[in-house]
XYZ file of C-alpha atoms in Angstrom:
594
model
C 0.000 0.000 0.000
C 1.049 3.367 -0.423
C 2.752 5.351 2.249
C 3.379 8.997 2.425
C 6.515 10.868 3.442
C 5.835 13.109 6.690
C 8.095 15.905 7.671
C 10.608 15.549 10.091
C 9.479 18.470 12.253
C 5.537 17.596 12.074
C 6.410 14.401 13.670
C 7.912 15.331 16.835
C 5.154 19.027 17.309
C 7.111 21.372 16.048
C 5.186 24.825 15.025
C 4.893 26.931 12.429
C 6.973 29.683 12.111
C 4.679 32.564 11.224
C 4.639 34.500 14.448
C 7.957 35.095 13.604
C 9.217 38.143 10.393
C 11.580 35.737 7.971
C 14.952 37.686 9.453
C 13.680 36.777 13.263
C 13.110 33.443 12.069
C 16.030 32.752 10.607
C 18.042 34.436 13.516
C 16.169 32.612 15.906
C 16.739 29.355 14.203
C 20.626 30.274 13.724
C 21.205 30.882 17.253
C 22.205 27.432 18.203
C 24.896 24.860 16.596
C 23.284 21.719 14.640
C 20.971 21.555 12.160
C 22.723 18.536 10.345
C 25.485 15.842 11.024
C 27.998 16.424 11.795
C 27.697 19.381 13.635
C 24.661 18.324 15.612
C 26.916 16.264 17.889
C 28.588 16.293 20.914
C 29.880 15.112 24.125
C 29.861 15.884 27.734
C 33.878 16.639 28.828
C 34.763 15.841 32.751
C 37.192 17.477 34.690
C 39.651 15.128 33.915
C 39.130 15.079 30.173
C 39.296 18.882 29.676
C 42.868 19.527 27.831
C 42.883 19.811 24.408
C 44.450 16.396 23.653
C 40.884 15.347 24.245
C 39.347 17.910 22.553
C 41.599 17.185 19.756
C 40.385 13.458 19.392
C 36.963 14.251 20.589
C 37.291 16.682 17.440
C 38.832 13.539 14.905
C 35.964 11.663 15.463
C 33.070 14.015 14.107
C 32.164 15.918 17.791
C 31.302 19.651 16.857
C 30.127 20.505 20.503
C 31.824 19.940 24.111
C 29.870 20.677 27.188
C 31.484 21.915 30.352
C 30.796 22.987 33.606
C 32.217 26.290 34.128
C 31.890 26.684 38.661
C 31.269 29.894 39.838
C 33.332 29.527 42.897
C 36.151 28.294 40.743
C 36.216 31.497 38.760
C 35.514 34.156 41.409
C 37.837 33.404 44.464
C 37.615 36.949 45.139
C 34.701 39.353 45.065
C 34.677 41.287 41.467
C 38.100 39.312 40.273
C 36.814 36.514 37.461
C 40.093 34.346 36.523
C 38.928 31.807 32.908
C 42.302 30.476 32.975
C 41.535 26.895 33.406
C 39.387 27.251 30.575
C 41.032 29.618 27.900
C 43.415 27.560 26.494
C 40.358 24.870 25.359
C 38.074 27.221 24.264
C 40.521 28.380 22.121
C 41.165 25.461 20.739
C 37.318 24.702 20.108
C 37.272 27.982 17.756
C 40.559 26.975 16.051
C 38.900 23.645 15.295
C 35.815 24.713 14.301
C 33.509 23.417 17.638
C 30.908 25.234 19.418
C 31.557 24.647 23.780
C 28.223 24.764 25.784
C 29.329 26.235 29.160
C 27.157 25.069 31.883
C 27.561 27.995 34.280
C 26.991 26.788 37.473
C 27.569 26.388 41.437
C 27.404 28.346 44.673
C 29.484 30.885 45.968
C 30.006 31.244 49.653
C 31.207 34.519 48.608
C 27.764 36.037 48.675
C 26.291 33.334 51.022
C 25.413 30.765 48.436
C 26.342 27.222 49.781
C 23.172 25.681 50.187
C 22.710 24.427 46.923
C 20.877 26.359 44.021
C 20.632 30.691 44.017
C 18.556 31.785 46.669
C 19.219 35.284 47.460
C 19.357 38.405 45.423
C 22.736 39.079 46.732
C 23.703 35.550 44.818
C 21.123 36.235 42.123
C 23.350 39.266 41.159
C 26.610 37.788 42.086
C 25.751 35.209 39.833
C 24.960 37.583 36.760
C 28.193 39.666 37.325
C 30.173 36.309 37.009
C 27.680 34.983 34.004
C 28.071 38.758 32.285
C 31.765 38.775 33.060
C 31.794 35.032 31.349
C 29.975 36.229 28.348
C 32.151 39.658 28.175
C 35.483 37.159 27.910
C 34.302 34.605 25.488
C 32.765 37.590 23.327
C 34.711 36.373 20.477
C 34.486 32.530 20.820
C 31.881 30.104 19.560
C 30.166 29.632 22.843
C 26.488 28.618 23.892
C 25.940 29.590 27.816
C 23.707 27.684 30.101
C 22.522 28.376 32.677
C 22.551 25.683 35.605
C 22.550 22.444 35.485
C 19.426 20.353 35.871
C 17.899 22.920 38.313
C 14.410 21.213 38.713
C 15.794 18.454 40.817
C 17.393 17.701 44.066
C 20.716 16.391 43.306
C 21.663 19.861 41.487
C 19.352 22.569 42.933
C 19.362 22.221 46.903
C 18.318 19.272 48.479
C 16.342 20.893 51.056
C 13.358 20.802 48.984
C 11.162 18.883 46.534
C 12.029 17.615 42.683
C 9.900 19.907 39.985
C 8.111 21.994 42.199
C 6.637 25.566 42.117
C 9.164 27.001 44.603
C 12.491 25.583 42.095
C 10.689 26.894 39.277
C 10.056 30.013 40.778
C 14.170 30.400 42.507
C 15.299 29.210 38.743
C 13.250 31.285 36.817
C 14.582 34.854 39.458
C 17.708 33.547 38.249
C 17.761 33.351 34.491
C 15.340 36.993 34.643
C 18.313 38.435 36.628
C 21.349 36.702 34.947
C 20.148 37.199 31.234
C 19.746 40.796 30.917
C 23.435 41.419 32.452
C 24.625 38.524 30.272
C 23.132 41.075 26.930
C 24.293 43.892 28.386
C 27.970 42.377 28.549
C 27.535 41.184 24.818
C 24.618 41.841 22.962
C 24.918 38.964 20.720
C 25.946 36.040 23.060
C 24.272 32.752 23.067
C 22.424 31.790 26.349
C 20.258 29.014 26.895
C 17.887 28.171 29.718
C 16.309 24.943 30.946
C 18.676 22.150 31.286
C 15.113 19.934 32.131
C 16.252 16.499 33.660
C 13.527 13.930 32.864
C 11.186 13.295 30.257
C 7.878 12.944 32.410
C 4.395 14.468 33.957
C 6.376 16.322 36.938
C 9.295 18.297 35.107
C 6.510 19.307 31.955
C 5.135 20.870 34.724
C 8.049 22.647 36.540
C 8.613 23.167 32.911
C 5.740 25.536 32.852
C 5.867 26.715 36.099
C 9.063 28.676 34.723
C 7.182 29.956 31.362
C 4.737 31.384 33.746
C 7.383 33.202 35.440
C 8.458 35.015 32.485
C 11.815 32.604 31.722
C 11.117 32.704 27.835
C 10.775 36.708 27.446
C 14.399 37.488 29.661
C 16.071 37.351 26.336
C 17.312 33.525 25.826
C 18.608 31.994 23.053
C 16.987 28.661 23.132
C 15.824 25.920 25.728
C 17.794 22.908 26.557
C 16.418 19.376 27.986
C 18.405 16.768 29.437
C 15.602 13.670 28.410
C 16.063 10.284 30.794
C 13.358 9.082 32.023
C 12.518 6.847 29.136
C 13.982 3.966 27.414
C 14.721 4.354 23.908
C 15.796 7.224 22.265
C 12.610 6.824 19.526
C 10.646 8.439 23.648
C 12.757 11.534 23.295
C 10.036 12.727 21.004
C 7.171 12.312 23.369
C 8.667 14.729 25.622
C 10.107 16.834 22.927
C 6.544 17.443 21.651
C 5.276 18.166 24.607
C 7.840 20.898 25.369
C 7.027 22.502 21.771
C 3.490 22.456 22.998
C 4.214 24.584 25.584
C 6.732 26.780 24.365
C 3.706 27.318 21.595
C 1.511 28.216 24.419
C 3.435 31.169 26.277
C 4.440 32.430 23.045
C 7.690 30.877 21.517
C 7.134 28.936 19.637
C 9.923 28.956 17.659
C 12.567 28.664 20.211
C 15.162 26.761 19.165
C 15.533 23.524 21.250
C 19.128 21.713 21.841
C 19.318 18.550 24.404
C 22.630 19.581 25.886
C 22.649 15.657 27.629
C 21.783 12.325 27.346
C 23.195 8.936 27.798
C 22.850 5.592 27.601
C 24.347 3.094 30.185
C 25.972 -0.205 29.280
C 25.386 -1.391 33.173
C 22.728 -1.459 35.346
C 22.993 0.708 38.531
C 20.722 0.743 41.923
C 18.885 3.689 40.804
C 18.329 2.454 36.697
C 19.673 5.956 35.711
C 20.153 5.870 32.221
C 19.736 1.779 31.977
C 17.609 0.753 29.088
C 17.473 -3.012 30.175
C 18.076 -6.141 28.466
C 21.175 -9.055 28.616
C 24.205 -7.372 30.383
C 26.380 -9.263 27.712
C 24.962 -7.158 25.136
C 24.483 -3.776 26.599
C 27.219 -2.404 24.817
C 26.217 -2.743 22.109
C 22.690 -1.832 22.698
C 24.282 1.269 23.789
C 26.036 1.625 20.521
C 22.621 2.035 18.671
C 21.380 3.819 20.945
C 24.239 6.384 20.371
C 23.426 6.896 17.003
C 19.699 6.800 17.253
C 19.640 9.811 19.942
C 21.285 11.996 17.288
C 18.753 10.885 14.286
C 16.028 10.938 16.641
C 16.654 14.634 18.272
C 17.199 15.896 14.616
C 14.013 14.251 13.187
C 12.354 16.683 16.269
C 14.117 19.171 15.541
C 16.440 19.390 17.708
C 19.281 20.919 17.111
C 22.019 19.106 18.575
C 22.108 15.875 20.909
C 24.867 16.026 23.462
C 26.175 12.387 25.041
C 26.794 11.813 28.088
C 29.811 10.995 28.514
C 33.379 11.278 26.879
C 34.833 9.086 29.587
C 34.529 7.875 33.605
C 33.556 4.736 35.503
C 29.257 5.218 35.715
C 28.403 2.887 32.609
C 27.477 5.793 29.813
C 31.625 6.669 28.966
C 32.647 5.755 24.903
C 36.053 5.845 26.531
C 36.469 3.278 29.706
C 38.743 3.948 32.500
C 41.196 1.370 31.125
C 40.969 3.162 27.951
C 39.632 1.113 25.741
C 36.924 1.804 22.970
C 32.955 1.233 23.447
C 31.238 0.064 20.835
C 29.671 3.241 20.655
C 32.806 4.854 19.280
C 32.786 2.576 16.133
C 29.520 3.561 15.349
C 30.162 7.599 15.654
C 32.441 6.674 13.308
C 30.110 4.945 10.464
C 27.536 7.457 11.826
C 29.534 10.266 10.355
C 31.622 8.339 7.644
C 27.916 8.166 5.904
C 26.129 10.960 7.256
C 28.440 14.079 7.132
C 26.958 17.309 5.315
C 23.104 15.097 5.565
C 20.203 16.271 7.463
C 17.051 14.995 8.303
C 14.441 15.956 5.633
C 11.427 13.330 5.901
C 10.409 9.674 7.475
C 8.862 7.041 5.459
C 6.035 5.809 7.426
C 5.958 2.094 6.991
C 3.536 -0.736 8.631
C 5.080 -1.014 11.529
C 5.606 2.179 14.356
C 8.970 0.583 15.582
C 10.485 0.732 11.835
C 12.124 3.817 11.515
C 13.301 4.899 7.893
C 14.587 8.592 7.354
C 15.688 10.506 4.564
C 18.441 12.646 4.723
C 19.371 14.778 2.116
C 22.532 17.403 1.732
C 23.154 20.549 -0.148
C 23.904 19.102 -3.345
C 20.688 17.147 -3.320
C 22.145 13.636 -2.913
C 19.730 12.148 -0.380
C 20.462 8.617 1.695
C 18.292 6.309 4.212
C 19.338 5.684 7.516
C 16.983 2.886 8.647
C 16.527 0.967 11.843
C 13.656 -1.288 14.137
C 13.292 0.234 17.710
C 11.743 -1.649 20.750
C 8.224 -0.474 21.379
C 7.553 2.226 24.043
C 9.103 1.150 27.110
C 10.553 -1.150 25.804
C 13.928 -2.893 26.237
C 16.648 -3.566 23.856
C 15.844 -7.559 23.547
C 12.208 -6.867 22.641
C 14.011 -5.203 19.175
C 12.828 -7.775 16.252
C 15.186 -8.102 14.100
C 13.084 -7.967 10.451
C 13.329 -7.301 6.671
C 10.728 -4.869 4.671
C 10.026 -4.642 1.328
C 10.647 -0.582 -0.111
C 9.037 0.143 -3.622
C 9.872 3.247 -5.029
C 7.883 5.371 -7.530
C 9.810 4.201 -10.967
C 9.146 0.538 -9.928
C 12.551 -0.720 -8.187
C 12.147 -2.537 -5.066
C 14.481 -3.233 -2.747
C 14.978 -5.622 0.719
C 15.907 -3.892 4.046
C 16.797 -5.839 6.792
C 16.389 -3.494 10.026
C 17.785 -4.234 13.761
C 18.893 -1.843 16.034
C 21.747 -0.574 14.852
C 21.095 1.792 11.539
C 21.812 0.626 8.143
C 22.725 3.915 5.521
C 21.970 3.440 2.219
C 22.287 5.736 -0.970
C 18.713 6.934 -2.825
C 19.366 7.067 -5.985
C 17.068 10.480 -8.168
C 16.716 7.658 -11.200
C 14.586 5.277 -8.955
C 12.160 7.756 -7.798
C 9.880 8.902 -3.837
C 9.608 5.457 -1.845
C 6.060 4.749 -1.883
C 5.475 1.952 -0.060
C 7.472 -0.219 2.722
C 5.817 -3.306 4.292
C 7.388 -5.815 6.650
C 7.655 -9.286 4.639
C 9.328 -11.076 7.785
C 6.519 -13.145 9.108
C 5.990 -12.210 13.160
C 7.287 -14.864 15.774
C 4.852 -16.527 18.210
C 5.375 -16.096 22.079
C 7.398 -19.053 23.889
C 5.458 -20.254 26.438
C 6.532 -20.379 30.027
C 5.826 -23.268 32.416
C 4.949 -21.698 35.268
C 4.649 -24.642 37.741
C 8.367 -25.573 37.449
C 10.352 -24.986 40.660
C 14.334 -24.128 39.853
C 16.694 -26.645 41.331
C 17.363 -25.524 45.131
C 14.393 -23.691 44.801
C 11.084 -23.812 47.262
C 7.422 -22.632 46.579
C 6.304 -19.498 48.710
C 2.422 -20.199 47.495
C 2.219 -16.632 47.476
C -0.490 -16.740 44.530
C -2.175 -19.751 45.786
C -5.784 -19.527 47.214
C -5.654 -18.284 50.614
C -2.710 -16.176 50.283
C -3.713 -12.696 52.512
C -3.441 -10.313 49.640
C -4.290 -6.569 49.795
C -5.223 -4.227 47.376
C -3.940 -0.841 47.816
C -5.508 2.051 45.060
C -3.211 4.628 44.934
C -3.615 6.935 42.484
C -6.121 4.682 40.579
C -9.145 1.937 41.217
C -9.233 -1.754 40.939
C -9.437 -5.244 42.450
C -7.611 -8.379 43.166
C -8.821 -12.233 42.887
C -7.135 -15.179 43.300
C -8.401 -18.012 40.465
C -7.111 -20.877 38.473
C -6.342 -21.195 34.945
C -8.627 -24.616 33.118
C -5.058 -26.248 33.184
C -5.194 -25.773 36.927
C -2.775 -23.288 37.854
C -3.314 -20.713 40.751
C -2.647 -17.035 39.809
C -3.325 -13.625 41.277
C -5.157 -10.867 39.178
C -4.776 -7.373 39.651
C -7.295 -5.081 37.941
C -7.127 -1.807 37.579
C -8.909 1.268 36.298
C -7.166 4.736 35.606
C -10.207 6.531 33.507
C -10.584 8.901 37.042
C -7.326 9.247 37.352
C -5.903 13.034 38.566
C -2.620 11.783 39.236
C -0.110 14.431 38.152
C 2.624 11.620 37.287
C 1.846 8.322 35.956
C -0.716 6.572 38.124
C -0.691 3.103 40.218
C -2.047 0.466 42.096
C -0.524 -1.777 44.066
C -0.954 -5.449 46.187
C 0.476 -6.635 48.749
C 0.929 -9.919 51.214
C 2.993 -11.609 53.993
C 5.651 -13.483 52.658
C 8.447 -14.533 55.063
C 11.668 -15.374 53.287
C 14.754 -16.276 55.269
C 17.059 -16.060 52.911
C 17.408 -16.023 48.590
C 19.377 -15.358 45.743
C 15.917 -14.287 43.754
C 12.426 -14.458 43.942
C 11.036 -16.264 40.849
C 7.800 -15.986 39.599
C 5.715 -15.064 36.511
C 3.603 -12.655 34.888
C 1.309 -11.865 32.242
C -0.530 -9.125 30.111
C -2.779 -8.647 27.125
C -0.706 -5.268 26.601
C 3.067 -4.343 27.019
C 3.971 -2.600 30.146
C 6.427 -1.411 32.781
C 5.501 -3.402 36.611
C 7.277 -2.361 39.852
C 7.974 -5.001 42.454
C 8.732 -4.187 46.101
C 10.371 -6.398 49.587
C 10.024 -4.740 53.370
C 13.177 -6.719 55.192
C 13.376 -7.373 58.522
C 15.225 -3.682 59.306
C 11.907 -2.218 57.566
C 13.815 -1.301 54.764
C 12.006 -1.320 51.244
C 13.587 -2.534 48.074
C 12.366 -2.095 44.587
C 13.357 -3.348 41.354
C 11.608 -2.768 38.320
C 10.636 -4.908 34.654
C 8.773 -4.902 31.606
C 6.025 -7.259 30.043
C 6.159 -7.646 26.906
C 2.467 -7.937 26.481
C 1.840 -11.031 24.444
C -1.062 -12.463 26.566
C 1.557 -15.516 27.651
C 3.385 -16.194 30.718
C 7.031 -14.200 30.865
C 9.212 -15.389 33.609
C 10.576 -12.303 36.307
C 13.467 -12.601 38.318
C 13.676 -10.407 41.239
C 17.378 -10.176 42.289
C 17.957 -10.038 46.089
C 22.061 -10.630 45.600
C 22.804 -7.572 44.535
C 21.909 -3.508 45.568
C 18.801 -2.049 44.988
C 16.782 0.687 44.761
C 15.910 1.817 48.145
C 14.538 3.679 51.193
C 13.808 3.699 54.840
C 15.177 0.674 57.151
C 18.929 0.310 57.001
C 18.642 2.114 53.585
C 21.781 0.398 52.198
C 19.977 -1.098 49.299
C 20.792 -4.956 50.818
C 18.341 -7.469 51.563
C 18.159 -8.425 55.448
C 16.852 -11.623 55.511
C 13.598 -12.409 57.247
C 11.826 -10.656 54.150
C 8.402 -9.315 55.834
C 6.582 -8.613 52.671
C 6.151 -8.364 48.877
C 4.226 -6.225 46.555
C 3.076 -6.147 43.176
C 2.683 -2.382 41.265
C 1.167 -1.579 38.185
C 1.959 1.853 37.018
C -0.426 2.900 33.936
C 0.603 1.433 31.055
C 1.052 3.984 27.436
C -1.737 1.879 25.621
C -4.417 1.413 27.876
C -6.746 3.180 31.020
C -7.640 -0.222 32.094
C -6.552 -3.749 32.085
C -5.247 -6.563 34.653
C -2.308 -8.419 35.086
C -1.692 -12.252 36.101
C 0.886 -13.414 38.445
């Protein structure tokens, strides 16, 4: 059947530009880096990997952008005296090479009283905008993009004294950037400031998001907005959130502010907290993270986006493309084909094929020679082992057809003018039925808990939604809990829940084994009180095929955690064990088996 070619930007919500005159367009639209490969890429630069031997390489291997914090205290040791030493040199370089450096201006001062975390006063507002106008007064001459904090709508970079994406951050941020931006344009009229730095895709920071567009953030003279979006687990996500952030930059009257995530990684290893972890077999999450490299960049420039910024270049947390023992991710290898193929291309269109996971772009550069990158994603929420590895048939306009086979890793391939528009692209792969799991097995060493057998003293708990719980038996005999829920009423300003709960007294496990089941694909949240009262979670994905999937719930290892001994260990007797079910994307109301 035929298909039509959609344009990038409609895709992903971006506007119109017609509130704009065609100069203040263009200008507007100018004022960050990016717009096509490769100078839509770049890297997040440590401490330790900010000499220009880095920069250098970092430079060799297609980066046009570094990111780097530039610390307030570290620059004004005395009141009214700003020393850029440690950072001259680098800059410099950037410009001689031809890169853009985002400067994350950031930090306290103790100098004017700032030490809890975050600005707070006026006396650091303005101490602030003297060093961020004295910044911006040095680097007049240097391709620089300023911005301003870094992740300010959370905790771990605003002060922890208070609450993630609330009013009162939104409202200390935005005093900042309406006191800091005005000196920054008064210093140099045409420097490059951005504003934002949003950590998370999700309901809470669209709202702190807004919360600073009511508070006048977008008229103090910024140059663009920049988003930081984790929170989800493929890059294909970013564009929920990125359309959702158009939205509202439509709605308090920008809508044509340029948009640049300034970071956003991938990591090849799970941690306690899942920061940044997309799932799957750890023997492959390298190169998971590989495609997911590549697929950030298409992705943000299909939005438009201007530039995607990795995190990081290097260190030991699981997202580096250079390891502490310095060898190479796989990551690396594909910036490398990912620019080998792609250089002088952007994003023009996507071929909309049968499938929402296939993903085939054209790209096209000033000449007019246009190429296809092409790649399968996991669906939403998704990890990277639910990819399906598939080939699709593409027909173009003159008659030539031609085989793809798509995985998760993007293929490039030339489009040649003679062959004519691709018209049509369906999936000719035939779709693989669900394994099913035998749920009564016990592993060796292994004892039953009866946990979903009749009797068990289950508890529903509604949360943020409504529902029920029943213990029954399949025909084939097998006992099984069912959770129902209901989020129609839902006012739950972040995704909704319910949850269940029983007594289950463990003394002492590797894992808890059990199994699960769902006529839709979705994210469930499992929970353990131990004997110090301490709660452990640990979180998994159905993959909704209406068959039994088989979850492992790791008690060897650290977890995510809270209250008790709050060390993220299981201390054996466990106490109890619950069952969540946050709402999943494709449905208000459902169950799910166990």
């Amino acid at each position: 059947m035929k298909k039509k070619l959609v344009t990038a930007l409609s895709l992903c919500g971006a506007i119109s530009v017609a509130s704009l005159s065609p100069a203040n367009a263009a200008e507007a639209r100018n004022a960050l880096p990016g717009g096509r490969f490769p100078d839509c890429l770049g890297v997040q630069l440590k401490p330790d990997g900010w000499n220009l031997a880095t920069i250098e390489k970092a430079h060799a291997l297609g980066f046009r952008i570094i990111r780097r914090g530039f610390y307030w205290n570290a620059v004004e040791k005395e009141k009214g005296v700003y020393d850029f030493s440690a950072f001259d040199a680098q800059v410099a370089r950037a410009r001689e090479l031809g890169m853009t450096v985002i400067a994350c201006l950031f930090g306290g001062n103790s100098l004017y009283g700032e030490s809890r975390g975050g600005i707070l006063t006026q006396a650091g507002r303005e101490g602030f905008a003297a060093f961020a106008a004295a910044a911006a007064r040095h680097y007049a001459d240097d391709p620089i993009v300023f911005e301003i904090w870094n992740e300010p709508n959370v905790r771990t970079f605003w002060r922890k004294d208070g609450t993630h994406n609330s009013e009162p951050y939104a409202d200390e941020y935005s005093a900042l950037v309406n006191t800091v931006v005005p000196k920054m344009r008064e210093a140099d009229p045409s420097c490059v400031v951005v504003a934002g730095s949003v950590s998370n895709y999700w309901q809470p920071s669209y709202e702190w998001t807004e919360f600073c567009f009511r508070k006048g953030v977008l008229k103090s003279g910024i140059s663009g907005w920049s988003v930081h979006p984790y929170g989800v687990r493929t890059p294909e996500e970013h564009a929920v959130g990125h359309s959702v952030t158009r939205q509202l930059l439509k709605k308090y009257g920008a809508p044509d502010l340029p948009m640049g995530n300034t970071e956003r990684g991938y990591a090849a290893k799970e941690t306690a907290t899942g920061e940044g972890w997309s799932g799957g077999e750890a023997a492959k999450a390298a190169a998971h993270q590989a495609a997911h490299f590549v697929r950030q960049a298409l992705i943000d420039q299909l939005c438009g986006v201007r530039f995607s910024v990795w995190y990081e270049w290097g260190g030991n947390e699981g997202f580096a493309l250079f390891r502490p023992d310095g060898t190479e991710a796989p990551a690396v290898e594909a910036l490398r084909t990912l620019v080998k193929e792609l250089s002088g291309y952007r994003v023009q269109s996507r071929i909309q094929t049968d499938s929402a996971q296939d993903y085939l772009l054209i790209l096209v550069n000033d000449a007019g020679a246009r190429k296809l990158a092409a790649w399968t994603a996991p669906p939403p929420q998704g990890t990277p082992d639910e990819v399906w590895p598939h080939e699709i048939a593409l027909t173009y306009a003159g008659g030539k057809k031609q085989t793809i086979a798509l995985n998760e890793l993007p293929v490039y391939l030339p489009l040649s003018g003679q062959d004519g528009e691709p018209v049509s692209a369906v999936t000719t792969t035939p779709k693989p039925q669900p394994v099913a799991h035998d749920v009564t097995a016990i592993p060796p060493g292994g004892r039953p808990l009866g946990l979903f057998e009749a009797g068990a003293a289950w508890t529903f708990i509604p949360n943020t939604g409504k529902g029920s719980l029943a213990l029954e038996k399949d025909t084939d005999g097998v006992s099984y809990l069912r959770v129902q829920y209901d989020f129609s009423a839902s006012r739950s300003k972040s995704t909704p829940y319910v949850m269940a709960t029983v007594p289950a007294a463990v003394e002492g496990a590797a894992a808890i084994r059990f199994a699960a089941r769902s006529p839709v694909a979705q994210q469930l949240t499992f929970r353990v009180t131990d004997a110090t009262g301490q709660t452990l979670q640990w979180k998994t994905r159905l993959k909704g095929t209406g068959a039994w999937e088989e979850i492992r719930f790791p008690l060897d290892r650290k977890l995510e955690h809270w209250d008790g001994a709050n060390d993220g260990r299981a201390h054996f007797p466990l106490k109890s064990f619950c069952v969540s079910i946050p709402k999943p994307p494709t449905a208000v109301a459902g169950h799910v088996d166990y």
